[in-house]
Tab-separated table of C-alpha atoms in Angstrom:
chain	number	residue	atom	x	y	z
A	1	UNK	CA	-8.185	-0.793	-20.558
A	2	UNK	CA	-5.801	2.502	-20.203
A	3	UNK	CA	-7.895	4.823	-22.287
A	4	UNK	CA	-11.539	2.850	-21.552
A	5	UNK	CA	-10.807	4.237	-17.897
A	6	UNK	CA	-8.857	7.443	-18.954
A	7	UNK	CA	-11.844	8.770	-20.723
A	8	UNK	CA	-14.109	8.131	-17.522
A	9	UNK	CA	-13.758	10.967	-15.197
A	10	UNK	CA	-12.636	9.960	-12.102
A	11	UNK	CA	-15.275	12.012	-9.508
A	12	UNK	CA	-17.357	9.254	-10.281
A	13	UNK	CA	-15.429	7.071	-8.117
A	14	UNK	CA	-15.020	9.954	-5.797
A	15	UNK	CA	-18.829	10.494	-5.972
A	16	UNK	CA	-20.196	7.577	-5.980
A	17	UNK	CA	-18.973	5.707	-3.041
A	18	UNK	CA	-21.981	2.521	-3.280
A	19	UNK	CA	-19.943	1.952	-6.559
A	20	UNK	CA	-16.660	1.293	-5.173
A	21	UNK	CA	-18.085	-1.222	-2.397
A	22	UNK	CA	-20.062	-2.978	-5.088
A	23	UNK	CA	-16.838	-3.975	-6.576
A	24	UNK	CA	-14.456	-4.593	-3.435
A	25	UNK	CA	-17.099	-6.593	-2.277
A	26	UNK	CA	-17.372	-8.486	-5.627
A	27	UNK	CA	-13.369	-8.909	-5.330
A	28	UNK	CA	-13.876	-10.325	-1.918
A	29	UNK	CA	-16.382	-12.209	-3.157
A	30	UNK	CA	-13.562	-13.711	-5.872
A	31	UNK	CA	-11.452	-14.124	-4.203
A	32	UNK	CA	-13.603	-16.281	-0.908
A	33	UNK	CA	-14.888	-18.056	-4.472
A	34	UNK	CA	-11.344	-19.719	-5.736
A	35	UNK	CA	-11.810	-22.150	-2.351
A	36	UNK	CA	-14.228	-24.084	-3.501
A	37	UNK	CA	-13.709	-23.252	-8.439
A	38	UNK	CA	-10.165	-21.993	-8.239
A	39	UNK	CA	-7.735	-24.400	-10.108
A	40	UNK	CA	-3.745	-24.963	-8.238
A	41	UNK	CA	-1.213	-23.632	-10.138
A	42	UNK	CA	2.588	-23.845	-8.580
A	43	UNK	CA	0.741	-24.105	-5.188
A	44	UNK	CA	-1.369	-22.292	-4.997
A	45	UNK	CA	-5.219	-21.835	-5.756
A	46	UNK	CA	-5.248	-17.930	-6.975
A	47	UNK	CA	-7.041	-19.071	-10.275
A	48	UNK	CA	-10.224	-19.414	-12.524
A	49	UNK	CA	-9.859	-21.401	-15.197
A	50	UNK	CA	-12.647	-20.376	-18.006
A	51	UNK	CA	-11.658	-22.165	-21.205
A	52	UNK	CA	-7.926	-21.537	-22.298
A	53	UNK	CA	-8.149	-17.946	-20.067
A	54	UNK	CA	-6.417	-17.821	-16.498
A	55	UNK	CA	-8.103	-14.748	-14.489
A	56	UNK	CA	-6.451	-14.112	-11.386
A	57	UNK	CA	-8.590	-12.272	-9.394
A	58	UNK	CA	-6.296	-10.453	-6.597
A	59	UNK	CA	-5.197	-8.630	-9.232
A	60	UNK	CA	-8.276	-5.944	-9.998
A	61	UNK	CA	-8.762	-6.333	-5.323
A	62	UNK	CA	-5.540	-4.428	-5.147
A	63	UNK	CA	-7.175	-1.781	-7.271
A	64	UNK	CA	-10.483	-1.667	-5.687
A	65	UNK	CA	-8.605	-1.793	-2.170
A	66	UNK	CA	-6.488	1.412	-3.000
A	67	UNK	CA	-9.639	3.150	-3.946
A	68	UNK	CA	-11.934	2.510	-1.143
A	69	UNK	CA	-8.977	3.562	0.736
A	70	UNK	CA	-8.578	7.220	-0.750
A	71	UNK	CA	-12.256	7.169	-0.696
A	72	UNK	CA	-12.805	6.360	2.662
A	73	UNK	CA	-10.137	9.053	3.908
A	74	UNK	CA	-11.119	11.999	1.870
A	75	UNK	CA	-13.966	12.012	3.459
A	76	UNK	CA	-12.722	11.904	7.009
A	77	UNK	CA	-9.475	13.824	6.915
A	78	UNK	CA	-10.640	15.974	9.317
A	79	UNK	CA	-11.652	13.294	12.470
A	80	UNK	CA	-8.612	11.032	10.957
A	81	UNK	CA	-6.729	10.893	13.648
A	82	UNK	CA	-9.441	8.976	15.388
A	83	UNK	CA	-8.134	5.309	16.077
A	84	UNK	CA	-11.485	3.826	15.446
A	85	UNK	CA	-11.055	5.197	11.007
A	86	UNK	CA	-7.468	2.981	11.671
A	87	UNK	CA	-9.632	0.143	12.648
A	88	UNK	CA	-12.243	0.736	10.310
A	89	UNK	CA	-9.791	1.192	7.288
A	90	UNK	CA	-7.580	-1.656	8.371
A	91	UNK	CA	-10.570	-3.825	8.328
A	92	UNK	CA	-10.972	-3.389	4.439
A	93	UNK	CA	-7.621	-4.400	3.930
A	94	UNK	CA	-7.574	-7.053	6.459
A	95	UNK	CA	-10.606	-9.054	4.503
A	96	UNK	CA	-8.657	-9.333	1.439
A	97	UNK	CA	-5.667	-10.220	3.066
A	98	UNK	CA	-7.001	-13.255	4.550
A	99	UNK	CA	-8.154	-14.470	1.709
A	100	UNK	CA	-5.364	-13.516	-0.376
A	101	UNK	CA	-2.683	-15.564	2.576
A	102	UNK	CA	-4.904	-18.261	2.495
A	103	UNK	CA	-4.157	-18.996	-0.827
A	104	UNK	CA	-1.486	-19.414	-0.360
A	105	UNK	CA	-0.503	-15.855	-1.535
A	106	UNK	CA	2.391	-14.186	0.864
A	107	UNK	CA	3.360	-11.940	-2.270
A	108	UNK	CA	0.489	-10.016	-2.712
A	109	UNK	CA	-0.764	-10.387	1.538
A	110	UNK	CA	2.343	-8.572	1.915
A	111	UNK	CA	1.417	-5.724	-0.976
A	112	UNK	CA	-2.334	-5.702	0.065
A	113	UNK	CA	-0.952	-4.586	4.104
A	114	UNK	CA	1.709	-2.383	2.368
A	115	UNK	CA	-1.210	-0.215	0.643
A	116	UNK	CA	-2.966	0.368	3.992
A	117	UNK	CA	0.349	1.166	5.526
A	118	UNK	CA	1.059	3.641	2.478
A	119	UNK	CA	-2.363	5.488	2.292
A	120	UNK	CA	-2.716	5.720	6.613
A	121	UNK	CA	0.079	6.958	6.747
A	122	UNK	CA	-0.218	9.852	4.321
A	123	UNK	CA	-3.375	10.168	5.341
A	124	UNK	CA	-2.836	12.048	8.348
A	125	UNK	CA	-3.425	9.272	11.414
A	126	UNK	CA	-1.976	9.886	14.921
A	127	UNK	CA	1.668	7.434	14.688
A	128	UNK	CA	1.820	6.362	18.042
A	129	UNK	CA	-2.416	4.751	17.412
A	130	UNK	CA	0.094	3.762	13.789
A	131	UNK	CA	2.978	2.186	15.962
A	132	UNK	CA	0.751	0.116	18.421
A	133	UNK	CA	-1.185	-1.278	15.906
A	134	UNK	CA	1.562	-2.563	14.248
A	135	UNK	CA	2.844	-3.845	17.043
A	136	UNK	CA	-0.251	-6.260	17.196
A	137	UNK	CA	-0.322	-6.859	13.983
A	138	UNK	CA	3.411	-7.934	14.826
A	139	UNK	CA	2.676	-10.294	17.443
A	140	UNK	CA	-0.384	-11.856	15.321
A	141	UNK	CA	2.888	-12.431	12.373
A	142	UNK	CA	4.582	-14.320	15.436
A	143	UNK	CA	1.917	-16.300	16.288
A	144	UNK	CA	1.111	-17.386	12.663
A	145	UNK	CA	4.707	-18.474	11.939
A	146	UNK	CA	4.555	-21.242	14.214
A	147	UNK	CA	0.917	-21.671	13.741
A	148	UNK	CA	-0.528	-20.939	10.394
A	149	UNK	CA	2.613	-21.263	7.776
A	150	UNK	CA	3.241	-24.185	6.176
A	151	UNK	CA	6.903	-25.608	6.322
A	152	UNK	CA	7.346	-24.930	2.123
A	153	UNK	CA	6.613	-21.531	2.977
A	154	UNK	CA	9.342	-21.243	6.338
A	155	UNK	CA	11.820	-22.586	4.562
A	156	UNK	CA	10.969	-20.191	1.636
A	157	UNK	CA	11.721	-17.514	4.326
A	158	UNK	CA	14.646	-18.485	5.611
A	159	UNK	CA	16.347	-19.887	2.672
A	160	UNK	CA	17.114	-16.016	1.746
A	161	UNK	CA	19.440	-16.358	4.691
A	162	UNK	CA	21.274	-19.083	3.430
A	163	UNK	CA	20.603	-20.542	-0.279
A	164	UNK	CA	23.380	-23.237	-0.139
A	165	UNK	CA	22.206	-24.902	3.143
A	166	UNK	CA	19.276	-27.309	1.289
A	167	UNK	CA	21.076	-26.032	-2.735
A	168	UNK	CA	19.039	-28.026	-4.560
A	169	UNK	CA	15.597	-27.776	-2.554
A	170	UNK	CA	14.549	-24.480	-1.154
A	171	UNK	CA	17.877	-22.429	-1.903
A	172	UNK	CA	17.397	-24.152	-5.674
A	173	UNK	CA	15.493	-21.092	-6.988
A	174	UNK	CA	17.499	-17.932	-4.708
A	175	UNK	CA	20.791	-19.452	-6.303
A	176	UNK	CA	19.885	-19.989	-9.943
A	177	UNK	CA	18.436	-16.014	-9.508
A	178	UNK	CA	21.878	-14.928	-8.520
A	179	UNK	CA	23.902	-16.971	-10.949
A	180	UNK	CA	21.804	-15.068	-13.691
A	181	UNK	CA	22.124	-11.541	-12.428
A	182	UNK	CA	25.549	-12.226	-12.167
A	183	UNK	CA	26.458	-13.616	-15.127
A	184	UNK	CA	24.690	-10.915	-16.515
A	185	UNK	CA	27.974	-8.491	-16.040
A	186	UNK	CA	27.962	-4.922	-17.656
A	187	UNK	CA	26.417	-5.391	-20.724
A	188	UNK	CA	24.070	-8.729	-20.809
A	189	UNK	CA	24.960	-11.743	-22.780
A	190	UNK	CA	22.588	-10.741	-25.477
A	191	UNK	CA	18.852	-10.955	-26.157
A	192	UNK	CA	18.027	-14.870	-26.550
A	193	UNK	CA	21.588	-15.949	-25.343
A	194	UNK	CA	21.078	-16.296	-21.422
A	195	UNK	CA	22.124	-19.557	-20.557
A	196	UNK	CA	20.296	-19.680	-16.754
A	197	UNK	CA	16.809	-18.955	-18.913
A	198	UNK	CA	17.501	-20.702	-22.181
A	199	UNK	CA	18.592	-23.835	-20.935
A	200	UNK	CA	15.924	-24.464	-17.714
A	201	UNK	CA	17.980	-23.958	-14.963
A	202	UNK	CA	16.390	-20.503	-13.585
A	203	UNK	CA	12.042	-21.381	-13.059
A	204	UNK	CA	9.390	-18.861	-13.805
A	205	UNK	CA	11.940	-16.613	-16.083
A	206	UNK	CA	8.646	-14.979	-17.631
A	207	UNK	CA	7.026	-14.024	-14.574
A	208	UNK	CA	8.054	-14.674	-11.009
A	209	UNK	CA	11.955	-14.149	-12.009
A	210	UNK	CA	12.094	-12.161	-15.076
A	211	UNK	CA	14.355	-9.508	-13.746
A	212	UNK	CA	16.806	-12.199	-13.249
A	213	UNK	CA	16.411	-13.342	-16.824
A	214	UNK	CA	16.386	-9.963	-17.932
A	215	UNK	CA	19.504	-8.762	-16.214
A	216	UNK	CA	21.079	-11.751	-17.636
A	217	UNK	CA	20.614	-11.429	-21.228
A	218	UNK	CA	20.765	-7.003	-21.205
A	219	UNK	CA	23.356	-7.109	-17.838
A	220	UNK	CA	23.834	-3.904	-15.538
A	221	UNK	CA	23.353	-1.312	-17.907
A	222	UNK	CA	20.505	-2.911	-19.392
A	223	UNK	CA	19.209	-2.952	-15.480
A	224	UNK	CA	19.692	0.213	-14.789
A	225	UNK	CA	18.124	1.711	-17.897
A	226	UNK	CA	14.720	-0.696	-16.872
A	227	UNK	CA	15.323	1.019	-13.260
A	228	UNK	CA	15.076	4.884	-14.979
A	229	UNK	CA	12.219	4.153	-16.657
A	230	UNK	CA	10.216	3.170	-13.528
A	231	UNK	CA	11.659	6.399	-12.050
A	232	UNK	CA	10.073	8.406	-14.560
A	233	UNK	CA	6.432	6.071	-14.393
A	234	UNK	CA	6.633	7.237	-10.171
A	235	UNK	CA	8.017	10.815	-11.200
A	236	UNK	CA	4.355	11.575	-13.433
A	237	UNK	CA	2.429	9.328	-11.597
A	238	UNK	CA	3.276	11.609	-8.425
A	239	UNK	CA	3.899	14.869	-9.960
A	240	UNK	CA	-0.274	14.385	-11.114
A	241	UNK	CA	-1.382	13.705	-7.654
A	242	UNK	CA	0.788	16.393	-6.240
A	243	UNK	CA	-1.040	18.545	-8.724
A	244	UNK	CA	-4.426	17.302	-8.211
A	245	UNK	CA	-7.788	18.946	-7.160
A	246	UNK	CA	-9.071	16.980	-4.161
A	247	UNK	CA	-8.306	14.472	-1.451
A	248	UNK	CA	-9.667	11.797	-3.284
A	249	UNK	CA	-6.585	12.010	-6.496
A	250	UNK	CA	-3.990	12.497	-3.752
A	251	UNK	CA	-4.751	8.904	-1.906
A	252	UNK	CA	-5.652	7.531	-5.047
A	253	UNK	CA	-2.245	8.135	-6.630
A	254	UNK	CA	-0.144	7.534	-3.689
A	255	UNK	CA	-2.143	3.864	-3.546
A	256	UNK	CA	-1.400	3.195	-6.757
A	257	UNK	CA	1.878	3.876	-6.555
A	258	UNK	CA	2.543	1.988	-3.900
A	259	UNK	CA	0.933	-0.997	-5.268
A	260	UNK	CA	3.592	-0.655	-8.141
A	261	UNK	CA	6.739	0.271	-5.990
A	262	UNK	CA	5.927	-2.714	-3.699
A	263	UNK	CA	5.511	-5.405	-6.849
A	264	UNK	CA	9.319	-3.397	-8.419
A	265	UNK	CA	10.803	-3.711	-5.009
A	266	UNK	CA	9.269	-7.582	-3.733
A	267	UNK	CA	10.175	-8.579	-7.440
A	268	UNK	CA	13.622	-7.506	-7.906
A	269	UNK	CA	14.681	-7.713	-3.742
A	270	UNK	CA	13.946	-11.969	-4.039
A	271	UNK	CA	15.698	-11.688	-7.405
A	272	UNK	CA	18.730	-10.685	-5.340
A	273	UNK	CA	18.638	-12.208	-2.718
A	274	UNK	CA	17.993	-10.035	-0.471
A	275	UNK	CA	14.230	-10.729	0.153
A	276	UNK	CA	12.531	-14.473	0.621
A	277	UNK	CA	10.562	-15.792	-2.522
A	278	UNK	CA	7.448	-14.699	-2.399
A	279	UNK	CA	6.102	-14.799	-5.439
A	280	UNK	CA	5.100	-11.786	-7.490
A	281	UNK	CA	5.652	-10.149	-10.655
A	282	UNK	CA	7.201	-6.857	-11.953
A	283	UNK	CA	4.904	-4.664	-13.269
A	284	UNK	CA	4.024	-4.543	-17.542
A	285	UNK	CA	7.056	-6.947	-18.321
A	286	UNK	CA	5.782	-9.907	-16.458
A	287	UNK	CA	3.647	-12.849	-18.119
A	288	UNK	CA	-0.007	-12.421	-16.708
A	289	UNK	CA	-2.945	-10.536	-18.733
A	290	UNK	CA	-5.037	-9.997	-14.948
A	291	UNK	CA	-1.743	-7.922	-13.644
A	292	UNK	CA	-1.459	-6.013	-17.118
A	293	UNK	CA	-5.272	-5.163	-17.664
A	294	UNK	CA	-5.416	-4.149	-14.284
A	295	UNK	CA	-2.163	-2.465	-13.752
A	296	UNK	CA	-3.054	-0.584	-17.408
A	297	UNK	CA	-6.427	0.526	-15.718
A	298	UNK	CA	-5.312	2.339	-12.862
A	299	UNK	CA	-3.224	3.709	-14.492
A	300	UNK	CA	-5.829	5.336	-16.904
A	301	UNK	CA	-7.501	6.938	-13.710
A	302	UNK	CA	-4.686	8.474	-12.987
A	303	UNK	CA	-4.374	10.025	-16.749
A	304	UNK	CA	-8.191	11.035	-16.053
A	305	UNK	CA	-7.025	12.704	-12.651
A	306	UNK	CA	-4.340	14.238	-15.034
A	307	UNK	CA	-6.992	15.385	-17.319
A	308	UNK	CA	-9.698	16.699	-14.981
A	309	UNK	CA	-6.950	18.818	-12.618
């Protein structure tokens, strides 16, 4: 996926808006079809099962959103201050957010919203328009809390404040994750010797709680090294974006970087107890072929931007 997209001239995406719109529409259609043909895994209907494989359409949808927003704002950089551009671009994000929110997948909805926030702010939109829209969204979120969110979703959000209030229920995952991270100490227990992970106290150690499993076996030093590797990745992506020859490339690099940053921030945050548990994977490490292929494809586009800079 990486080398395939690196060999494609990224200017094909910049010049062909119909292609991006088709990719976006296809992702939205797949997300909609999940409600009828999707497989329910861990309480969420987010996967298609095809034989022995499972495909998660939200992953390519993140990439499609970054591309179409980069295309939209790069064509309107002169009149970007107008409020209608904020509304239209927000509609692209809102459709996907609504489809994943009702799966339900709160983590993916937050990431999609964050991508729109990052690209919108850095494209040059008026701050007062943006603040007004955020206030409206905050009002919608308040209404959603009382009328849309299910009881178990509310319990997950409130459990991170005091997980010991319900240690065998909504707070169980957070407590086990904190124990795993803390027990790793400085240099970890060694690969294969993490008791919380290997004795299956820690739930989903291969996906949602991978950082906790990693920290238990590699310790604080290993976690710092892992974050340093992510730092090198961000440095290279943003350096390529800064030297890109057009606004589309700059905005795409920003949007894709936001996808990876938000996934890392949310995943590690919920693993160390500073954010609610939302079921977000750790980029390039967590189990999941849909995520890995999509992330590598997105990096391939950035490599193409570097080649044609």
